[in-house]
CSV table of N, CA and C in Angstrom, one decimal:
chain,number,residue,atom,x,y,z
A,1,MET,N,58.8,88.0,63.4
A,1,MET,CA,58.0,87.9,62.9
A,1,MET,C,56.9,86.6,63.1
A,2,VAL,N,56.2,86.8,63.9
A,2,VAL,CA,55.5,85.1,63.5
A,2,VAL,C,54.4,85.4,63.4
A,3,ASN,N,54.1,84.0,62.0
A,3,ASN,CA,52.9,84.2,61.3
A,3,ASN,C,51.5,83.4,62.7
A,4,ASP,N,51.8,82.2,62.6
A,4,ASP,CA,51.4,81.3,62.6
A,4,ASP,C,51.7,81.2,65.4
A,5,ILE,N,51.0,82.2,65.9
A,5,ILE,CA,51.7,82.5,67.3
A,5,ILE,C,51.0,81.0,68.3
A,6,ILE,N,50.0,80.0,67.4
A,6,ILE,CA,50.0,79.4,68.5
A,6,ILE,C,50.8,78.3,68.5
A,7,ALA,N,50.9,77.8,67.0
A,7,ALA,CA,52.1,76.6,66.2
A,7,ALA,C,54.0,76.9,67.2
A,8,ASP,N,54.0,78.2,67.3
A,8,ASP,CA,55.0,79.0,68.0
A,8,ASP,C,54.5,79.0,69.9
A,9,SER,N,54.1,79.0,69.7
A,9,SER,CA,53.8,78.9,71.4
A,9,SER,C,54.0,77.6,72.0
A,10,LEU,N,53.2,76.4,70.3
A,10,LEU,CA,53.4,74.8,71.0
A,10,LEU,C,54.7,74.7,70.8
A,11,THR,N,55.4,75.0,69.7
A,11,THR,CA,57.0,74.3,69.7
A,11,THR,C,57.9,75.1,71.1
A,12,ARG,N,57.3,75.6,71.2
A,12,ARG,CA,58.5,76.7,72.9
A,12,ARG,C,58.2,76.2,73.6
A,13,ILE,N,56.6,75.7,73.8
A,13,ILE,CA,56.7,74.3,75.2
A,13,ILE,C,57.4,73.0,74.9
A,14,ARG,N,57.3,72.7,73.5
A,14,ARG,CA,57.6,71.4,73.3
A,14,ARG,C,59.6,71.2,74.1
A,15,ASN,N,59.7,71.9,73.4
A,15,ASN,CA,61.3,72.2,73.0
A,15,ASN,C,62.2,72.1,74.4
A,16,ALA,N,61.4,73.2,75.9
A,16,ALA,CA,61.3,73.4,76.7
A,16,ALA,C,61.0,72.0,77.7
A,17,SER,N,60.0,71.5,76.9
A,17,SER,CA,59.8,70.1,78.3
A,17,SER,C,60.6,68.9,77.5
A,18,MET,N,61.6,69.2,76.7
A,18,MET,CA,62.3,68.3,76.3
A,18,MET,C,63.7,68.5,76.2
A,19,ARG,N,64.0,69.9,76.7
A,19,ARG,CA,65.4,70.7,77.7
A,19,ARG,C,65.3,70.3,79.2
A,20,ARG,N,63.9,70.2,79.4
A,20,ARG,CA,63.7,69.7,81.0
A,20,ARG,C,64.2,71.4,81.8
A,21,LEU,N,63.7,72.3,81.1
A,21,LEU,CA,63.7,73.8,81.8
A,21,LEU,C,61.9,73.6,82.6
A,22,ASP,N,62.7,74.5,83.7
A,22,ASP,CA,61.2,75.0,84.6
A,22,ASP,C,60.3,75.5,83.5
A,23,THR,N,61.1,77.2,83.2
A,23,THR,CA,59.5,77.9,82.6
A,23,THR,C,59.9,77.8,80.9
A,24,THR,N,59.3,78.8,80.6
A,24,THR,CA,59.2,79.4,79.6
A,24,THR,C,58.6,80.3,79.3
A,25,THR,N,59.3,81.6,78.2
A,25,THR,CA,58.2,82.2,77.7
A,25,THR,C,57.2,81.8,76.4
A,26,LEU,N,56.5,82.6,76.7
A,26,LEU,CA,55.4,82.4,75.2
A,26,LEU,C,55.6,84.0,74.6
A,27,TYR,N,54.7,84.9,73.5
A,27,TYR,CA,54.3,85.7,72.8
A,27,TYR,C,53.2,85.8,73.7
A,28,TYR,N,52.5,87.0,74.4
A,28,TYR,CA,51.0,87.4,74.2
A,28,TYR,C,49.9,87.2,72.7
A,29,ALA,N,49.1,86.3,73.6
A,29,ALA,CA,48.0,86.7,72.1
A,29,ALA,C,46.6,85.6,73.5
A,30,LYS,N,45.1,87.0,73.6
A,30,LYS,CA,43.9,85.8,74.3
A,30,LYS,C,43.8,84.4,73.3
A,31,ILE,N,44.0,83.7,72.7
A,31,ILE,CA,43.6,82.2,72.6
A,31,ILE,C,44.8,81.5,73.1
A,32,VAL,N,45.9,82.4,73.1
A,32,VAL,CA,47.0,81.0,74.0
A,32,VAL,C,46.7,80.7,74.9
A,33,VAL,N,46.1,82.4,76.0
A,33,VAL,CA,46.0,82.3,77.6
A,33,VAL,C,44.6,81.6,77.3
A,34,SER,N,43.7,81.4,76.5
A,34,SER,CA,42.8,80.4,76.6
A,34,SER,C,42.7,79.0,76.6
A,35,ILE,N,43.8,78.9,75.4
A,35,ILE,CA,45.0,77.0,75.1
A,35,ILE,C,45.5,77.0,76.4
A,36,LEU,N,46.3,78.2,77.5
A,36,LEU,CA,46.7,77.1,78.5
A,36,LEU,C,46.5,77.4,79.9
A,37,GLU,N,44.7,77.5,79.5
A,37,GLU,CA,44.0,77.8,80.8
A,37,GLU,C,43.6,76.6,81.1
A,38,ILE,N,43.3,75.8,79.0
A,38,ILE,CA,43.1,74.5,79.3
A,38,ILE,C,44.1,73.3,79.5
A,39,PHE,N,45.2,73.8,78.7
A,39,PHE,CA,46.8,73.0,79.7
A,39,PHE,C,47.0,73.0,80.8
A,40,LYS,N,46.1,74.2,82.0
A,40,LYS,CA,46.5,73.8,83.5
A,40,LYS,C,45.5,72.6,84.0
A,41,SER,N,44.3,73.0,83.6
A,41,SER,CA,43.4,72.4,84.2
A,41,SER,C,43.4,71.0,84.1
A,42,LYS,N,43.9,70.5,82.8
A,42,LYS,CA,44.1,68.7,82.5
A,42,LYS,C,45.6,68.6,83.1
A,43,GLY,N,46.3,69.6,84.2
A,43,GLY,CA,47.3,69.3,84.6
A,43,GLY,C,49.0,69.2,83.3
A,44,PHE,N,48.6,69.3,82.1
A,44,PHE,CA,50.1,69.6,81.6
A,44,PHE,C,50.9,70.4,81.9
A,45,ILE,N,50.6,71.6,82.0
A,45,ILE,CA,51.4,72.7,82.6
A,45,ILE,C,50.5,72.7,84.0
A,46,LYS,N,52.3,73.8,85.1
A,46,LYS,CA,51.6,73.7,86.5
A,46,LYS,C,51.3,74.9,86.4
A,47,ASP,N,51.7,76.0,86.0
A,47,ASP,CA,51.0,77.5,86.0
A,47,ASP,C,51.4,78.4,84.9
A,48,PHE,N,50.5,79.0,84.6
A,48,PHE,CA,51.4,80.2,83.5
A,48,PHE,C,50.9,81.9,84.3
A,49,ASN,N,51.5,82.8,84.8
A,49,ASN,CA,51.2,84.4,83.7
A,49,ASN,C,51.4,84.9,83.4
A,50,VAL,N,50.8,86.5,82.7
A,50,VAL,CA,51.0,87.6,81.7
A,50,VAL,C,51.9,88.2,82.4
A,51,ASN,N,52.7,88.3,82.1
A,51,ASN,CA,53.9,89.9,82.9
A,51,ASN,C,53.7,91.0,81.0
A,52,ASP,N,54.0,91.9,81.8
A,52,ASP,CA,54.0,93.5,81.6
A,52,ASP,C,55.4,94.2,81.8
A,53,LYS,N,55.7,94.2,80.5
A,53,LYS,CA,56.6,95.0,80.6
A,53,LYS,C,57.1,96.1,79.9
A,54,GLU,N,57.2,97.6,80.0
A,54,GLU,CA,57.1,98.3,79.8
A,54,GLU,C,55.9,98.4,78.2
A,55,GLY,N,55.1,97.8,78.5
A,55,GLY,CA,54.0,97.8,77.5
A,55,GLY,C,53.7,96.7,76.1
A,56,LYS,N,55.0,95.7,76.6
A,56,LYS,CA,55.1,94.2,75.5
A,56,LYS,C,55.0,92.7,76.7
A,57,GLN,N,53.1,92.7,76.1
A,57,GLN,CA,53.4,91.5,77.2
A,57,GLN,C,53.9,90.2,76.8
A,58,SER,N,54.3,89.1,78.3
A,58,SER,CA,54.6,88.0,77.2
A,58,SER,C,53.6,86.8,78.4
A,59,ILE,N,53.7,85.7,78.0
A,59,ILE,CA,53.6,84.8,79.3
A,59,ILE,C,54.5,83.2,79.7
A,60,SER,N,54.9,84.0,80.9
A,60,SER,CA,55.7,82.7,81.4
A,60,SER,C,55.0,81.4,82.0
A,61,VAL,N,54.8,80.7,81.2
A,61,VAL,CA,55.0,79.0,81.8
A,61,VAL,C,55.6,78.5,82.5
A,62,GLN,N,55.5,77.7,84.1
A,62,GLN,CA,55.4,77.2,85.0
A,62,GLN,C,55.5,75.1,84.3
A,63,LEU,N,56.4,74.4,83.5
A,63,LEU,CA,56.3,73.1,82.9
A,63,LEU,C,56.2,72.0,83.8
A,64,ALA,N,55.6,71.2,84.3
A,64,ALA,CA,55.0,70.4,84.6
A,64,ALA,C,55.5,68.8,84.7
A,65,TYR,N,56.4,68.7,85.7
A,65,TYR,CA,56.9,66.7,85.4
A,65,TYR,C,56.4,65.8,86.8
A,66,ASP,N,56.9,64.9,86.1
A,66,ASP,CA,56.1,63.2,86.8
A,66,ASP,C,57.7,63.6,88.1
A,67,ASP,N,57.4,62.5,89.1
A,67,ASP,CA,58.2,62.0,90.1
A,67,ASP,C,59.5,61.7,89.8
A,68,ARG,N,59.1,61.0,88.4
A,68,ARG,CA,60.7,60.7,88.1
A,68,ARG,C,61.4,62.2,86.8
A,69,GLY,N,60.8,62.8,86.8
A,69,GLY,CA,61.8,63.9,85.8
A,69,GLY,C,61.0,64.3,85.3
A,70,TYR,N,60.7,63.2,84.2
A,70,TYR,CA,60.4,63.0,82.9
A,70,TYR,C,59.0,64.0,82.5
A,71,SER,N,58.8,64.4,81.8
A,71,SER,CA,58.1,65.5,80.7
A,71,SER,C,56.6,64.8,81.3
A,72,VAL,N,55.2,65.9,82.0
A,72,VAL,CA,54.1,65.6,81.5
A,72,VAL,C,53.2,65.3,79.4
A,73,ILE,N,54.3,65.8,79.3
A,73,ILE,CA,53.8,66.1,77.7
A,73,ILE,C,54.7,65.3,76.6
A,74,ASN,N,53.7,64.0,76.5
A,74,ASN,CA,55.0,63.2,75.6
A,74,ASN,C,54.0,63.8,74.2
A,75,GLU,N,53.3,64.6,73.8
A,75,GLU,CA,53.2,64.8,72.3
A,75,GLU,C,52.5,65.9,72.2
A,76,VAL,N,52.7,67.0,71.9
A,76,VAL,CA,52.3,68.2,71.3
A,76,VAL,C,51.8,68.9,69.9
A,77,LYS,N,51.0,68.8,69.5
A,77,LYS,CA,50.6,68.8,68.2
A,77,LYS,C,49.8,69.8,67.7
A,78,ARG,N,50.1,70.6,66.4
A,78,ARG,CA,48.7,71.7,66.0
A,78,ARG,C,47.6,70.6,64.8
A,79,ILE,N,46.9,70.4,64.9
A,79,ILE,CA,45.6,70.5,64.2
A,79,ILE,C,45.3,71.2,63.4
A,80,SER,N,44.8,71.9,63.5
A,80,SER,CA,44.6,73.2,62.5
A,80,SER,C,45.3,74.4,62.3
A,81,LYS,N,45.9,74.5,60.8
A,81,LYS,CA,47.0,74.9,60.3
A,81,LYS,C,46.4,76.5,59.6
A,82,PRO,N,47.0,77.6,59.8
A,82,PRO,CA,46.2,78.8,58.9
A,82,PRO,C,46.6,79.0,56.9
A,83,GLY,N,47.4,77.5,56.6
A,83,GLY,CA,47.0,77.2,55.3
A,83,GLY,C,46.0,75.8,54.9
A,84,ARG,N,45.1,75.3,56.2
A,84,ARG,CA,44.5,74.3,56.3
A,84,ARG,C,43.5,74.0,57.3
A,85,ARG,N,43.1,74.3,57.9
A,85,ARG,CA,42.0,74.8,58.7
A,85,ARG,C,41.3,73.4,58.7
A,86,VAL,N,41.1,72.9,60.0
A,86,VAL,CA,40.6,71.5,60.4
A,86,VAL,C,39.3,71.9,60.9
A,87,TYR,N,38.4,71.5,60.7
A,87,TYR,CA,36.8,71.3,61.6
A,87,TYR,C,36.3,69.9,61.6
A,88,LYS,N,35.9,69.7,63.0
A,88,LYS,CA,35.9,68.7,64.0
A,88,LYS,C,34.4,68.3,64.3
A,89,SER,N,33.3,67.2,64.2
A,89,SER,CA,32.0,67.0,64.8
A,89,SER,C,31.8,67.5,66.1
A,90,HIS,N,31.4,67.3,66.6
A,90,HIS,CA,30.9,66.6,68.3
A,90,HIS,C,31.3,65.3,68.3
A,91,THR,N,30.9,65.0,67.5
A,91,THR,CA,30.8,63.0,66.9
A,91,THR,C,32.3,62.9,67.1
A,92,GLU,N,33.0,63.2,66.2
A,92,GLU,CA,34.6,63.2,66.3
A,92,GLU,C,35.2,63.7,66.9
A,93,LEU,N,35.0,64.0,68.4
A,93,LEU,CA,35.5,64.8,69.7
A,93,LEU,C,35.0,64.0,70.5
A,94,LYS,N,34.9,62.6,70.3
A,94,LYS,CA,34.7,62.1,71.5
A,94,LYS,C,35.5,61.7,72.9
A,95,ARG,N,36.4,61.2,72.3
A,95,ARG,CA,38.1,60.7,73.1
A,95,ARG,C,39.2,61.1,72.4
A,96,PHE,N,40.1,61.1,73.3
A,96,PHE,CA,41.5,60.8,72.5
A,96,PHE,C,42.4,60.8,73.0
A,97,LYS,N,43.4,59.8,72.6
A,97,LYS,CA,44.4,59.0,73.5
A,97,LYS,C,44.4,58.6,74.8
A,98,ASN,N,42.2,57.8,74.0
A,98,ASN,CA,41.7,56.8,75.7
A,98,ASN,C,41.5,57.5,77.2
A,99,GLY,N,41.0,58.6,76.8
A,99,GLY,CA,41.4,59.7,77.8
A,99,GLY,C,42.5,60.3,78.3
A,100,TYR,N,43.8,59.8,78.0
A,100,TYR,CA,44.3,60.7,78.3
A,100,TYR,C,45.3,62.1,77.6
A,101,GLY,N,44.3,62.1,76.8
A,101,GLY,CA,44.9,62.8,76.0
A,101,GLY,C,43.7,64.2,75.9
A,102,THR,N,43.9,65.6,75.2
A,102,THR,CA,43.0,66.7,74.7
A,102,THR,C,43.4,67.6,73.3
A,103,ILE,N,41.9,67.8,72.8
A,103,ILE,CA,41.9,68.6,71.6
A,103,ILE,C,41.5,70.1,72.1
A,104,VAL,N,42.3,71.0,71.9
A,104,VAL,CA,41.7,72.3,71.6
A,104,VAL,C,40.8,72.3,70.9
A,105,VAL,N,39.4,72.9,70.9
A,105,VAL,CA,38.6,73.1,69.8
A,105,VAL,C,38.5,74.6,70.3
A,106,SER,N,38.2,75.1,69.3
A,106,SER,CA,37.9,76.7,69.2
A,106,SER,C,36.7,76.8,68.2
A,107,THR,N,34.9,76.8,69.4
A,107,THR,CA,34.1,76.7,68.8
A,107,THR,C,33.1,78.0,69.2
A,108,ASN,N,31.8,77.6,69.4
A,108,ASN,CA,30.6,79.3,69.1
A,108,ASN,C,30.7,79.3,70.8
A,109,LYS,N,31.4,78.5,71.8
A,109,LYS,CA,30.7,78.5,73.3
A,109,LYS,C,32.6,78.9,73.5
A,110,GLY,N,33.3,79.7,72.6
A,110,GLY,CA,34.8,79.5,73.6
A,110,GLY,C,35.5,78.8,73.3
A,111,VAL,N,36.9,78.3,73.3
A,111,VAL,CA,38.3,78.1,73.5
A,111,VAL,C,37.9,76.5,74.3
A,112,ILE,N,37.2,75.6,74.0
A,112,ILE,CA,37.8,74.6,75.4
A,112,ILE,C,37.8,73.5,74.4
A,113,GLY,N,38.0,72.5,75.3
A,113,GLY,CA,38.4,71.0,75.2
A,113,GLY,C,37.3,70.2,74.5
A,114,ASN,N,37.3,68.8,74.3
A,114,ASN,CA,37.1,67.7,73.7
A,114,ASN,C,35.9,67.3,74.4
A,115,GLU,N,36.0,66.7,75.1
A,115,GLU,CA,34.6,66.5,76.7
A,115,GLU,C,34.0,67.7,76.9
A,116,GLU,N,34.8,68.5,76.9
A,116,GLU,CA,33.5,70.0,76.9
A,116,GLU,C,32.5,70.1,75.9
A,117,ALA,N,32.8,69.9,75.0
A,117,ALA,CA,32.6,70.1,73.5
A,117,ALA,C,31.7,69.7,73.1
A,118,TYR,N,32.0,67.7,73.1
A,118,TYR,CA,30.8,66.6,72.7
A,118,TYR,C,29.3,67.2,74.5
A,119,LYS,N,30.0,67.4,75.4
A,119,LYS,CA,28.9,67.1,75.5
A,119,LYS,C,28.5,68.6,76.3
A,120,ALA,N,28.3,69.5,75.9
A,120,ALA,CA,28.0,70.4,74.4
A,120,ALA,C,27.2,70.4,74.0
A,121,ASN,N,28.1,69.4,73.2
A,121,ASN,CA,26.8,69.5,71.8
A,121,ASN,C,27.6,70.0,70.5
A,122,VAL,N,28.6,71.1,70.6
A,122,VAL,CA,28.9,72.1,69.6
A,122,VAL,C,30.3,71.5,68.7
A,123,GLY,N,30.1,71.5,67.8
A,123,GLY,CA,32.3,71.1,67.3
A,123,GLY,C,32.6,72.5,66.5
A,124,GLY,N,33.8,72.6,66.2
A,124,GLY,CA,34.7,73.7,66.1
A,124,GLY,C,36.0,73.5,65.4
A,125,GLU,N,36.3,74.1,65.2
A,125,GLU,CA,38.3,74.4,64.5
A,125,GLU,C,39.1,73.6,65.5
A,126,ALA,N,39.6,72.3,65.6
A,126,ALA,CA,40.7,71.9,65.9
A,126,ALA,C,41.6,72.6,66.0
A,127,LEU,N,42.4,73.4,67.0
A,127,LEU,CA,43.1,74.3,67.5
A,127,LEU,C,44.7,73.3,67.0
A,128,CYS,N,44.5,72.4,68.3
A,128,CYS,CA,45.8,72.3,68.5
A,128,CYS,C,45.8,70.2,69.6
A,129,SER,N,46.4,69.3,69.9
A,129,SER,CA,46.1,68.6,70.5
A,129,SER,C,46.8,67.8,71.4
A,130,ILE,N,46.8,67.3,72.9
A,130,ILE,CA,48.0,67.1,73.5
A,130,ILE,C,47.9,66.0,74.8
A,131,TRP,N,49.2,65.6,75.1
A,131,TRP,CA,48.5,64.2,75.7
A,131,TRP,C,50.1,63.7,75.9
């Protein structure tokens, strides 16, 4: 049983990219799908799709690599944990890693990236960061 589905998903992505695997499989959760949509729009993963096998859903993620074969993901980190929630205002979400990285934020407008949260003038729980 997994207590923190987001941390488990990020760890699986991190381990698969370090081993230079083409795909990895994650447990299904709507919040994980929202995070993967942000990762895909920013170019950190190629694609993902939800699989349904005998009533159990899983997510298959295709990882992205550059032309030299190195992973596009340098670091992926869980910020807010079940034991310690971290909330940030919109002013703290302006830029991350000089624009090369993204902080995924859970707001009242849904799960969005830090730049969208700054433009929408909303803060929220900082779920994870990637660059």
